[in-house]
Amino acid sequence: MAHIDAGKTTTSERILFYTGKTHKIGEVHEGGATMDWMVQEQERGITITSAATTAFWKYKEDTYQINIIDTPGHVDFTVEVERSLRVLDGAVATFCAVGGVEPQSETVWRQADKYKVPRIGYVNKMDRTGADFSEVCFQIKERLGANPVPIVLPIGAEDKFRGVIDLVYNRAYIYFDDKTVRDNYTIEEIPADLKAEASAARAAMIEEVAASDDALLEKFFDDPDSITPEEIIAALRVATINMSVIPMLCGSSFKNKGVQLLLDSVIAYLPSPLDVEAIEGFNPKTDAEVSRKPSEADPFCALAFKIATDPFVGRLGFIRVYSGKLDAGSYCYNSRSDKKERISRIYQMHANKQNPIEFVGAGDIAAIVGFKDVRTGDTLCDEAHPIVLESMTFPEPVIGLAVEPKTQKDLDKLGIGLGKLAEEDPTFTVKTDEHSGQTIISGMGELHLEIIVDRLKREFGVEINQGAPQVNYKEALTKTVEHHETFKKQTGGRGKYADIIFELGPCESKEATGLEFVDVVKGGNIPKEFIPAVEKGFKNAMVNGALAGYQIDAMKVTLKDGKYHNVDSDALSFEICARNGFRKAALKAAPVIMEPIMNVEVVTPEESMGDVIGDLTKRRGQISGMDSKGNARVVKAKVPLSEMFGYVTVLRTITSGRATSSMEFAHFDRVPEAVGKEIIEKSSGRLKSIDED
Ligand SMILES: Nc1nc2c(ncn2[C@@H]2O[C@H](COP(=O)(O)OP(=O)(O)OP(=O)(O)O)[C@@H](O)[C@H]2O)c(=O)[nH]1
């Protein structure tokens, strides 16, 4: 996991080669990386979808299996990082030796914190001008609040980077730059000019790991030299797994230096599935808490973390198995749908290739085929021992785009394509605008939607006409009001009649989502069978707020009283009455428009800082912090997304191309009144048509 371009894929390619998984190293910039198998990834040199593979590595006397997921760095594809960290037991946090801790490094670090994933740090690109291992370690401490402990030291830097000193074993790995050789290093004595530095760094490392191990600490004070490498490794492993220490390594993956030692460290310090505590969940039938040990003897349970479509084998469900075992050709139980699923085949994945296996067991990651209804976040288990595991949370799409097929005959194909893509990606949604009838696709950013449009063309053969990207605003109610609504229609025969009195307003809890519906109607004033229709009416109506037609995320309705007519009242009358009532009451409930606010970070040379800040302020930005990083200055700001379209081009102009920026979604906030008015004016036609409808 890492910021964009830190070198995750380049490092993964070395891992595949050194572990014998591939015969040749594929390079990202030549479009040859195995793990970046999508055409869009190869063309752009970026990772979009996380690719999984399994490799084997010999460490000391044993051979270990490592399941690897290479994740994207771009914030638009954050869903891939989120779901990967949910199921992985450990992470290699990769940093660029020049860029250090970048905005997306912080994001993925927080995601790993959220799922309590132990990690080791790998400072890549030591060959680049300005590379500085200790500066990056310092930034990890300062900016991420972690406890990085170097377990290697670089030998040389920039174009003189030759290898690393292994502080645990007190020896030097000198690499020769040959990418066709797996053992492209010799183990030598520590170079004389680095001996003092290495000895100090080693002492610091031992002191750090001994801090959490009393016996070792005693030995450290008595005779530090008597501490064996094995003792250091054992203590470091404990400290890494309990996340009190981040062992830090460095290398240059592109120049084929340092990766073998990184693999050794993955085995030595990151947890195996057996080191992870039993996983907790609850029984969907009884709501009782239950747990499963990472053992094949426990009942089967697995989490589906990704659904993907393969042109040859069809729908693939990626699962992480926590306990038990599942055979190909057998059944498992989906605790969300309460249905049994037949799993016809199971595959071990290698990027976009599949290797059929007969079963999958505790600790493993594999892909299943044959299921009817499995979605991201579902728990699959043994029907006799049902369990629901904690799912994952995904951010909401903030940017929308109207799309239509270039030729009308492609309409069905578009529907199928969008459906499949939305199934794969929980941060991508499709809806039809009630007013214009247009199909609106929404995602995490412009790049995300660009890739979706490209995939529609290549994978589903649909050429698209698209509108300009637009912000997904929301609406919120800020006051609770009472309203009385009557719906009456006298047609030829039987009429329609419904009458309701309700309170409408915001939910009490800030975390609430959806409709909170309370029914306090007394004495059957509204017959029980019509109450669900009232609820349905409100639920459907809140998709289009009363101000400008944007969705209301959460609201509370208390149905207090009403009337009905023996002949004319029916469920539909009550549903329409609720919808109409919502429109009028929502306007009284002090509605406001909410807009997505982004965390923006700009790294700029000092002399352009004034211009950068001035420009951000013009965009209604609020500067939230300033920092320096090497010679550059870092400006942090919170800026409405609507003001950030085309920012990259403007930034390039005002800084002569010397600044970089990144942004990610922060939260929704109320728009200022003047801006709100404009949004409402623009959407008046749209609302009118919803009302007429
Ligand atoms: N100089 C130098 N360049 C490197 C090194 N490692 C990777 N690169 C280059 O940096 C660029 C980005 O590398 P990737 O491996 O695609 O980085 P990534 O972190 O996988 O990128 P995303 O997945 O798109 O976030 C490529 O052009 C690599 O060739 C290194 O050690 N030294």
XYZ file of C-alpha atoms and ligand atoms in Angstrom:
725
model
C 0.000 0.000 0.000
C 1.277 3.492 -0.776
C 0.841 6.879 -2.365
C 0.580 6.895 -6.137
C 3.849 6.023 -7.920
C 5.804 5.015 -4.798
C 6.636 1.753 -6.545
C 4.162 -0.867 -5.341
C 3.776 -2.554 -8.690
C 7.492 -2.350 -9.507
C 8.233 -3.984 -6.138
C 5.562 -6.643 -6.701
C 7.104 -7.490 -10.070
C 10.473 -8.106 -8.360
C 8.769 -10.276 -5.760
C 7.160 -12.355 -8.505
C 10.527 -12.808 -10.195
C 12.574 -13.590 -7.076
C 9.976 -16.081 -5.859
C 10.099 -17.825 -9.231
C 6.516 -16.934 -10.049
C 7.555 -15.193 -13.281
C 10.554 -15.795 -15.527
C 11.214 -12.190 -16.354
C 10.661 -8.850 -14.677
C 7.847 -6.800 -16.250
C 8.156 -3.020 -16.045
C 5.285 -0.650 -15.320
C 6.424 2.053 -17.738
C 6.745 -0.446 -20.561
C 3.209 -1.671 -19.908
C 4.651 -5.059 -19.019
C 3.784 -5.496 -15.341
C 1.986 -8.756 -14.596
C 0.005 -7.256 -11.731
C -1.176 -4.304 -13.857
C -2.993 -6.531 -16.309
C -5.874 -4.238 -17.321
C -5.321 -2.383 -20.612
C -6.043 0.912 -18.922
C -3.383 0.149 -16.300
C -0.796 -0.731 -18.918
C -1.492 2.348 -21.010
C -1.415 4.741 -18.088
C 1.221 3.076 -15.922
C -1.055 3.208 -12.889
C -2.776 0.523 -10.867
C -6.571 0.679 -10.952
C -7.734 -2.640 -9.645
C -6.018 -4.578 -6.901
C -4.507 -7.781 -8.240
C -3.956 -10.832 -6.060
C -1.345 -13.517 -6.404
C 0.304 -16.232 -4.373
C 4.047 -16.733 -4.160
C 6.398 -18.981 -2.173
C 9.571 -17.801 -0.483
C 12.278 -19.777 1.251
C 13.343 -18.213 4.520
C 15.926 -20.060 6.571
C 14.976 -23.736 6.355
C 11.331 -23.445 5.391
C 9.259 -22.377 2.444
C 6.378 -20.021 3.148
C 3.306 -19.123 1.165
C 2.582 -15.415 0.757
C -0.699 -14.103 -0.632
C -0.043 -10.701 -2.126
C -2.438 -7.967 -3.150
C -0.985 -5.043 -5.091
C -3.224 -2.025 -4.485
C -3.655 1.238 -6.397
C -2.277 4.498 -5.006
C -4.647 6.942 -6.662
C -7.323 8.164 -4.288
C -10.086 7.562 -6.847
C -9.536 3.846 -6.394
C -9.449 3.887 -2.619
C -12.121 1.180 -2.497
C -9.473 -1.288 -3.607
C -7.203 -0.380 -0.701
C -10.061 -0.496 1.780
C -11.217 -3.971 0.876
C -7.677 -5.315 0.641
C -6.719 -4.031 4.075
C -9.900 -5.529 5.487
C -8.716 -9.021 4.566
C -4.929 -8.834 4.725
C -2.967 -9.763 7.829
C -0.042 -7.466 7.158
C 1.014 -4.648 4.868
C 4.195 -3.343 3.316
C 3.808 0.425 3.420
C 5.924 1.665 0.541
C 7.292 5.203 0.445
C 9.229 7.123 -2.160
C 12.668 8.006 -0.758
C 12.294 11.523 -2.178
C 8.562 12.201 -1.716
C 8.446 10.646 1.750
C 5.067 10.683 3.479
C 2.645 11.951 0.840
C -1.084 12.617 1.240
C -2.181 9.221 0.038
C 0.417 7.564 2.293
C -1.476 9.112 5.190
C -4.811 7.906 3.853
C -3.735 4.299 3.432
C -1.968 4.418 6.788
C -5.240 5.434 8.450
C -7.050 2.677 6.591
C -4.529 0.152 7.915
C -5.025 1.595 11.419
C -8.765 1.148 11.070
C -8.432 -2.562 10.319
C -5.492 -2.964 12.748
C -3.109 -4.248 10.104
C 0.513 -4.609 11.276
C 2.977 -3.205 8.784
C 6.576 -2.847 7.795
C 7.886 0.213 5.981
C 9.789 0.055 2.727
C 11.505 3.208 1.483
C 11.845 2.687 -2.252
C 13.605 4.699 -4.974
C 16.851 5.071 -2.997
C 18.568 5.593 -6.365
C 16.762 8.882 -7.036
C 18.369 12.284 -6.558
C 17.424 13.587 -3.145
C 16.747 10.120 -1.671
C 16.945 10.230 2.120
C 16.081 7.155 4.200
C 16.368 8.772 7.615
C 14.301 11.799 6.549
C 11.471 9.477 5.463
C 11.684 7.618 8.795
C 11.478 10.984 10.532
C 8.382 11.938 8.544
C 6.721 8.621 9.415
C 7.217 9.444 13.065
C 6.101 13.064 12.731
C 3.285 12.853 10.241
C 1.907 9.383 10.890
C 2.619 9.257 14.604
C 4.170 5.809 14.204
C 7.290 4.291 15.675
C 9.586 3.504 12.739
C 12.683 1.482 13.612
C 15.293 1.086 10.878
C 16.437 -2.507 10.582
C 18.654 -1.736 7.602
C 20.858 1.180 6.600
C 21.453 2.239 3.006
C 24.917 1.855 1.545
C 25.295 4.997 -0.520
C 22.395 6.972 -1.911
C 21.166 8.350 -5.209
C 23.265 6.997 -8.109
C 25.765 5.611 -5.576
C 23.198 3.416 -3.874
C 24.751 -0.050 -3.805
C 22.943 -2.048 -1.202
C 21.880 -2.214 2.410
C 23.320 -3.137 5.790
C 21.256 -5.771 7.564
C 21.378 -4.516 11.160
C 19.964 -7.723 12.613
C 22.764 -9.922 11.297
C 25.347 -7.154 11.064
C 26.270 -7.702 7.462
C 26.066 -5.971 4.111
C 24.054 -6.918 1.029
C 25.861 -5.560 -2.025
C 23.763 -5.768 -5.173
C 24.837 -5.910 -8.758
C 22.395 -4.415 -11.155
C 21.313 -7.413 -13.171
C 17.606 -7.889 -13.512
C 17.883 -11.334 -15.040
C 19.490 -12.909 -11.950
C 17.537 -13.901 -8.866
C 20.520 -13.925 -6.465
C 21.855 -10.590 -7.645
C 23.775 -9.795 -4.460
C 26.693 -10.870 -2.323
C 26.738 -10.849 1.444
C 29.784 -9.026 2.709
C 31.293 -7.319 5.715
C 29.921 -3.923 6.595
C 32.019 -1.303 4.716
C 34.564 0.253 7.080
C 33.260 3.806 6.675
C 29.762 2.735 7.791
C 30.742 0.573 10.759
C 30.253 3.243 13.428
C 26.913 4.371 12.011
C 25.711 0.769 11.725
C 26.717 -0.025 15.256
C 24.814 2.999 16.613
C 21.745 2.179 14.538
C 21.879 -1.438 15.675
C 22.024 -0.410 19.323
C 19.040 1.896 18.804
C 17.112 -0.925 17.152
C 17.879 -3.362 19.967
C 16.945 -0.845 22.613
C 13.635 -0.235 20.883
C 12.681 -3.909 20.559
C 13.983 -4.785 24.004
C 11.719 -2.138 25.535
C 8.783 -4.517 25.322
C 10.638 -7.631 26.427
C 11.923 -7.648 30.025
C 14.387 -10.525 29.642
C 15.881 -8.919 26.574
C 16.070 -5.532 28.267
C 18.056 -7.032 31.106
C 20.426 -8.662 28.664
C 20.723 -5.360 26.839
C 21.935 -3.586 29.964
C 24.239 -6.432 31.030
C 25.854 -7.267 27.736
C 24.212 -5.960 24.552
C 26.589 -7.968 22.375
C 25.269 -11.212 23.779
C 21.866 -10.639 22.194
C 21.544 -12.991 19.237
C 19.923 -12.161 15.894
C 17.268 -14.788 16.651
C 16.362 -12.982 19.858
C 16.100 -9.683 18.015
C 13.906 -11.232 15.330
C 11.612 -12.846 17.881
C 11.180 -9.609 19.831
C 10.788 -7.541 16.675
C 8.129 -9.925 15.423
C 6.108 -9.481 18.602
C 6.498 -5.693 18.495
C 5.494 -5.537 14.829
C 2.433 -7.689 15.311
C 1.254 -5.686 18.291
C 1.917 -2.570 16.202
C 4.259 -0.867 18.636
C 7.043 -0.851 16.045
C 7.314 -0.402 12.287
C 10.496 -2.139 11.050
C 11.920 0.081 8.307
C 13.759 -1.159 5.232
C 14.945 0.564 2.108
C 15.884 -0.280 -1.437
C 15.456 0.520 -5.068
C 13.042 -1.905 -6.647
C 13.572 -0.508 -10.104
C 17.342 -1.021 -9.770
C 16.734 -4.459 -8.237
C 18.149 -3.701 -4.823
C 16.746 -4.609 -1.436
C 13.691 -6.652 -2.355
C 14.961 -10.077 -1.215
C 15.579 -8.704 2.251
C 12.105 -7.194 2.222
C 10.670 -10.656 1.488
C 12.663 -12.126 4.368
C 11.232 -9.427 6.610
C 7.666 -10.137 5.504
C 8.117 -13.713 6.731
C 10.103 -12.773 9.814
C 7.923 -9.946 11.137
C 4.451 -9.827 9.627
C 1.872 -12.172 11.149
C 0.929 -15.464 9.594
C -2.819 -16.189 9.700
C -2.096 -18.297 12.780
C -0.746 -15.287 14.647
C -4.001 -13.448 14.185
C -6.509 -13.740 16.963
C -9.788 -15.546 16.397
C -12.098 -13.464 14.243
C -15.252 -12.107 15.851
C -18.699 -11.994 14.314
C -22.297 -12.582 15.265
C -24.812 -15.303 14.630
C -27.520 -13.852 12.348
C -30.154 -16.172 13.813
C -29.558 -15.424 17.479
C -27.537 -12.183 17.396
C -25.083 -13.860 19.785
C -21.407 -12.997 19.430
C -19.369 -15.836 17.975
C -15.757 -16.276 16.967
C -13.766 -18.546 14.696
C -10.208 -19.697 15.162
C -7.832 -19.689 12.181
C -8.020 -23.436 11.915
C -9.439 -25.889 9.437
C -11.035 -27.681 12.373
C -13.416 -24.767 12.999
C -16.563 -24.357 10.861
C -16.006 -22.658 7.502
C -16.256 -18.885 7.332
C -14.954 -16.439 4.731
C -15.453 -12.830 3.712
C -16.165 -11.923 0.087
C -14.156 -8.786 -0.510
C -14.372 -8.331 -4.239
C -16.497 -9.352 -7.201
C -14.962 -9.202 -10.660
C -15.976 -10.364 -14.098
C -13.582 -12.434 -16.126
C -14.299 -12.785 -19.845
C -13.583 -16.512 -19.730
C -14.699 -17.858 -16.374
C -17.484 -15.373 -15.634
C -18.100 -13.841 -12.233
C -15.316 -14.325 -9.737
C -15.819 -13.784 -6.031
C -12.605 -13.094 -4.125
C -12.747 -14.508 -0.629
C -10.525 -14.540 2.413
C -11.065 -17.683 4.449
C -10.853 -17.244 8.218
C -11.687 -20.739 9.379
C -12.560 -24.193 8.101
C -12.355 -25.314 4.532
C -14.470 -25.169 1.384
C -14.326 -27.790 -1.382
C -14.885 -26.990 -5.025
C -18.266 -28.392 -6.079
C -19.776 -28.009 -2.612
C -22.223 -25.623 -0.997
C -21.807 -22.771 1.437
C -24.259 -20.438 3.106
C -24.528 -16.689 2.535
C -25.550 -15.133 5.832
C -26.792 -11.914 4.225
C -29.147 -13.472 1.685
C -29.968 -16.454 3.911
C -29.422 -18.686 0.867
C -27.170 -21.593 0.007
C -24.694 -21.052 -2.797
C -23.097 -23.740 -4.894
C -19.426 -23.084 -5.523
C -18.560 -24.939 -8.699
C -14.884 -24.058 -8.889
C -12.204 -22.448 -6.731
C -9.150 -20.698 -8.111
C -5.882 -19.472 -6.758
C -5.393 -16.139 -8.511
C -2.337 -14.863 -10.300
C -3.268 -11.361 -11.479
C -5.844 -12.110 -14.219
C -4.999 -15.808 -14.510
C -6.588 -18.577 -12.514
C -5.190 -21.808 -11.272
C -7.944 -24.287 -10.269
C -7.615 -25.750 -6.771
C -9.672 -28.428 -5.054
C -10.328 -26.617 -1.828
C -9.517 -23.462 0.060
C -8.753 -23.389 3.777
C -8.252 -21.089 6.756
C -5.836 -18.235 6.102
C -6.119 -18.369 2.339
C -7.235 -15.962 -0.328
C -8.901 -17.434 -3.403
C -11.568 -16.768 -6.006
C -14.827 -18.713 -6.244
C -17.081 -19.243 -9.229
C -20.628 -20.504 -9.721
C -22.481 -18.519 -7.059
C -25.753 -16.751 -7.834
C -25.805 -13.863 -5.387
C -22.639 -12.954 -3.531
C -21.769 -9.297 -3.010
C -18.784 -7.432 -1.645
C -18.833 -7.659 2.144
C -20.919 -10.868 2.366
C -19.941 -13.589 4.795
C -19.946 -17.129 3.432
C -20.097 -19.867 6.020
C -21.308 -23.229 7.173
C -25.117 -23.252 7.307
C -25.110 -25.175 10.568
C -22.814 -22.544 12.111
C -23.903 -19.217 10.649
C -21.818 -16.122 11.263
C -21.692 -12.545 9.987
C -18.239 -10.946 9.895
C -17.618 -7.234 10.003
C -17.941 -5.900 6.485
C -16.095 -2.846 5.211
C -17.135 0.761 4.775
C -16.859 2.608 1.512
C -16.931 6.323 0.832
C -19.780 7.767 -1.177
C -19.411 8.818 -4.793
C -19.123 12.598 -5.033
C -18.914 13.250 -8.770
C -21.609 12.514 -11.322
C -21.651 12.353 -15.104
C -24.623 12.116 -17.478
C -24.057 9.409 -20.077
C -25.935 8.075 -23.082
C -24.958 5.630 -25.792
C -23.912 7.208 -29.090
C -26.346 4.976 -30.896
C -29.737 4.151 -29.437
C -29.353 0.467 -30.247
C -26.636 0.232 -27.597
C -29.037 1.165 -24.813
C -29.392 -2.398 -23.517
C -25.657 -3.016 -23.715
C -25.073 0.158 -21.706
C -27.461 -1.053 -19.023
C -25.726 -4.424 -18.781
C -22.248 -2.867 -18.716
C -23.124 -0.348 -16.036
C -24.802 -3.051 -13.965
C -21.710 -5.246 -14.070
C -19.323 -2.405 -13.287
C -21.459 -1.260 -10.360
C -21.479 -4.775 -8.998
C -17.672 -4.842 -9.025
C -17.222 -1.438 -7.485
C -19.139 -0.282 -4.405
C -17.992 3.318 -4.961
C -19.598 3.478 -8.397
C -23.363 4.018 -8.699
C -25.845 4.429 -11.507
C -29.175 6.209 -11.355
C -31.739 7.733 -13.653
C -32.430 11.430 -13.192
C -36.178 11.719 -12.664
C -36.409 14.982 -14.525
C -34.282 14.492 -17.597
C -34.467 10.725 -17.820
C -30.667 10.830 -18.218
C -28.485 8.073 -16.853
C -26.161 9.542 -14.232
C -23.074 7.599 -13.229
C -21.319 8.616 -10.033
C -17.884 7.874 -8.682
C -14.978 9.038 -6.578
C -13.379 11.438 -9.041
C -12.839 12.417 -12.648
C -10.258 9.692 -13.271
C -12.555 7.033 -11.824
C -15.371 7.982 -14.225
C -12.979 8.315 -17.144
C -11.859 4.725 -16.592
C -15.486 3.537 -16.334
C -16.340 5.192 -19.667
C -13.257 3.621 -21.221
C -14.174 0.186 -19.883
C -17.711 0.534 -21.270
C -16.181 1.092 -24.668
C -13.608 -1.681 -24.568
C -15.246 -4.381 -22.509
C -18.870 -3.838 -23.437
C -18.516 -2.236 -26.869
C -20.589 0.855 -26.026
C -19.497 4.293 -27.266
C -20.676 7.051 -24.943
C -21.736 10.691 -25.197
C -21.090 12.322 -21.862
C -21.913 15.601 -20.159
C -19.594 17.674 -17.992
C -18.778 16.192 -14.583
C -21.053 17.540 -11.884
C -20.986 17.580 -8.120
C -23.282 15.215 -6.245
C -24.921 17.628 -3.852
C -27.188 16.483 -1.068
C -29.995 18.082 0.868
C -30.556 18.085 4.592
C -33.415 19.202 6.831
C -32.463 21.349 9.802
C -35.781 21.846 11.627
C -38.654 19.605 12.668
C -42.109 20.717 11.498
C -45.646 19.401 11.612
C -47.682 19.024 8.463
C -51.190 17.975 7.520
C -51.701 16.538 4.056
C -54.860 15.355 2.371
C -54.970 13.525 -0.916
C -58.344 13.385 -2.602
C -59.302 12.502 -6.133
C -62.784 11.938 -7.421
C -62.747 10.054 -10.658
C -65.674 8.378 -12.385
C -65.977 5.335 -10.154
C -64.103 4.778 -6.959
C -62.174 7.796 -5.696
C -58.857 8.105 -3.900
C -58.531 9.352 -0.377
C -55.835 9.591 2.281
C -55.154 12.039 5.079
C -52.060 12.166 7.282
C -50.604 14.366 10.009
C -46.886 13.958 10.592
C -43.742 15.535 11.902
C -40.754 15.787 9.571
C -37.214 16.790 10.448
C -33.600 15.740 10.869
C -32.652 12.561 12.756
C -31.323 13.021 16.262
C -28.176 11.013 15.662
C -25.592 12.453 13.289
C -24.633 8.954 12.157
C -28.173 8.010 11.131
C -28.820 7.150 7.504
C -32.024 6.518 5.610
C -35.551 7.084 6.873
C -36.278 6.841 10.571
C -40.023 6.173 10.632
C -42.052 6.263 13.845
C -45.742 5.408 13.894
C -47.729 6.741 16.852
C -51.171 6.731 15.251
C -53.823 5.786 17.797
C -57.142 4.019 17.587
C -56.763 2.785 14.037
C -57.269 6.280 12.606
C -55.098 4.996 9.794
C -55.595 1.239 9.377
C -52.437 -0.767 10.013
C -52.293 -2.105 6.457
C -51.762 1.416 5.069
C -48.895 2.392 7.370
C -46.179 0.644 5.287
C -47.476 2.567 2.253
C -46.974 5.854 4.087
C -43.439 4.810 4.999
C -42.742 3.770 1.418
C -44.016 7.129 0.165
C -41.552 9.022 2.378
C -38.709 6.673 1.570
C -39.127 7.066 -2.164
C -39.629 10.810 -1.883
C -36.414 11.512 0.027
C -34.329 10.429 -2.970
C -35.222 13.814 -4.445
C -35.091 16.633 -1.888
C -37.590 19.476 -2.096
C -35.092 22.289 -2.638
C -33.213 21.223 -5.728
C -34.024 17.557 -6.125
C -30.866 16.180 -4.453
C -30.960 13.203 -2.171
C -31.663 13.546 1.538
C -29.456 11.059 3.363
C -31.274 10.919 6.671
C -34.586 12.203 8.011
C -37.122 11.361 10.660
C -40.856 11.097 10.165
C -43.293 10.660 13.033
C -46.720 9.692 11.761
C -49.109 11.123 14.333
C -52.617 10.879 13.013
C -54.777 10.722 9.915
C -58.058 9.736 8.367
C -59.250 7.221 5.839
C -62.315 6.467 3.804
C -63.890 3.032 3.795
C -64.227 2.811 0.043
C -61.823 5.305 -1.477
C -58.687 4.732 0.621
C -56.053 2.286 -0.537
C -52.311 1.802 -0.103
C -51.454 3.816 -3.194
C -53.491 6.825 -1.962
C -51.487 6.842 1.267
C -48.211 6.472 -0.576
C -48.990 9.423 -2.856
C -50.239 11.437 0.110
C -46.923 10.869 1.920
C -44.944 11.892 -1.161
C -46.946 15.060 -1.638
C -46.787 15.819 2.050
C -43.028 15.408 2.045
C -42.565 17.963 -0.750
C -44.453 20.639 1.125
C -43.251 19.822 4.641
C -39.602 19.555 3.584
C -39.690 23.134 2.333
C -40.856 24.260 5.785
C -38.202 22.166 7.569
C -35.442 24.698 6.782
C -33.781 22.567 4.094
C -30.196 23.268 3.084
C -27.939 22.120 0.284
C -24.836 20.196 1.284
C -21.720 19.939 -0.840
C -18.712 17.619 -0.745
C -15.633 19.262 0.750
C -12.224 17.940 -0.220
C -8.971 17.776 1.690
C -6.500 19.335 -0.695
C -2.741 19.202 -0.263
C -0.342 21.144 -2.451
C 3.421 20.719 -2.355
C 4.928 23.885 -3.809
C 8.217 25.767 -3.935
C 8.352 28.551 -1.345
C 8.178 31.358 -3.938
C 4.816 30.191 -5.328
C 3.221 29.689 -1.946
C 1.451 33.057 -1.907
C -0.112 32.425 -5.307
C -1.180 28.922 -4.347
C -2.859 30.122 -1.156
C -4.475 33.089 -2.937
C -5.916 30.798 -5.570
C -7.223 28.284 -3.028
C -8.905 31.088 -1.082
C -10.600 32.303 -4.256
C -12.000 28.811 -4.584
C -13.736 29.177 -1.200
C -10.892 27.160 0.303
C -9.951 27.310 3.962
C -6.290 26.817 4.695
C -6.060 24.180 7.409
C -2.314 23.887 7.783
C 1.139 24.591 6.474
C 4.213 22.489 6.741
C 7.556 22.081 5.086
C 8.993 19.030 3.458
C 12.627 19.280 2.487
C 12.905 22.537 0.526
C 9.261 22.571 -0.450
C 6.246 23.935 1.401
C 3.087 21.945 1.986
C -0.239 23.775 1.982
C -3.274 21.942 3.299
C -6.763 23.235 2.678
C -10.400 22.268 2.727
C -12.038 23.255 -0.557
C -15.491 22.538 -2.018
C -15.281 19.975 -4.796
C -17.324 22.211 -7.117
C -14.447 24.692 -7.138
C -11.771 22.125 -7.923
C -12.597 21.115 -11.491
C -9.599 21.785 -13.709
C -7.410 22.721 -10.715
C -4.391 20.752 -11.880
C -4.068 22.894 -15.020
C -4.343 26.167 -13.110
C -1.808 25.011 -10.518
C 0.586 24.121 -13.292
C 0.252 27.648 -14.704
C 0.691 29.543 -11.446
C 3.699 27.516 -10.325
C 5.299 26.884 -13.733
C 4.652 23.200 -13.254
C 6.687 22.952 -10.039
C 3.889 22.087 -7.635
C 1.935 18.893 -7.159
C -1.493 18.504 -5.638
C -3.733 15.780 -4.385
C -7.212 15.735 -2.979
C -9.578 13.373 -1.287
C -13.093 13.581 0.021
C -13.368 14.959 3.568
C -17.039 15.505 4.432
C -20.280 17.190 3.384
C -20.945 20.755 4.474
C -23.658 23.360 3.980
C -23.182 25.567 0.940
C -23.168 29.334 1.529
C -26.529 30.945 0.808
C -25.538 32.640 -2.454
C -24.130 29.425 -3.869
C -27.213 27.543 -2.697
C -29.467 29.996 -4.542
C -27.582 29.419 -7.752
C -27.834 25.642 -7.405
C -31.563 25.909 -6.715
C -32.126 28.184 -9.706
C -30.281 25.833 -11.998
C -32.359 22.905 -10.872
C -35.776 24.572 -10.931
C -36.853 22.860 -14.161
C -35.838 19.547 -12.755
C -37.892 19.980 -9.594
C -40.945 21.193 -11.453
C -41.012 18.034 -13.450
C -40.683 15.861 -10.347
C -43.654 17.707 -8.841
C -45.793 17.358 -11.950
C -44.989 13.704 -11.958
N 14.160 5.625 -9.954
C 13.304 4.699 -9.552
N 12.092 4.621 -10.127
C 11.246 3.684 -9.680
C 11.573 2.811 -8.617
N 10.516 2.007 -8.390
C 9.562 2.368 -9.267
N 9.991 3.369 -10.061
C 9.253 4.027 -11.160
O 8.195 4.795 -10.623
C 7.040 4.716 -11.447
C 5.865 4.247 -10.628
O 6.094 2.920 -10.218
P 4.908 1.919 -9.902
O 5.535 0.644 -9.493
O 3.904 1.907 -10.981
O 4.267 2.631 -8.642
P 2.925 2.246 -7.935
O 3.114 2.624 -6.528
O 2.566 0.827 -8.219
O 1.897 3.196 -8.674
P 0.278 3.195 -8.584
O -0.143 1.798 -8.391
O -0.215 3.744 -9.861
O -0.048 4.041 -7.424
C 7.397 3.785 -12.602
O 7.764 4.547 -13.717
C 8.584 3.009 -12.075
O 9.447 2.570 -13.087
C 12.888 2.915 -8.042
O 13.275 2.186 -7.144
N 13.686 3.885 -8.541
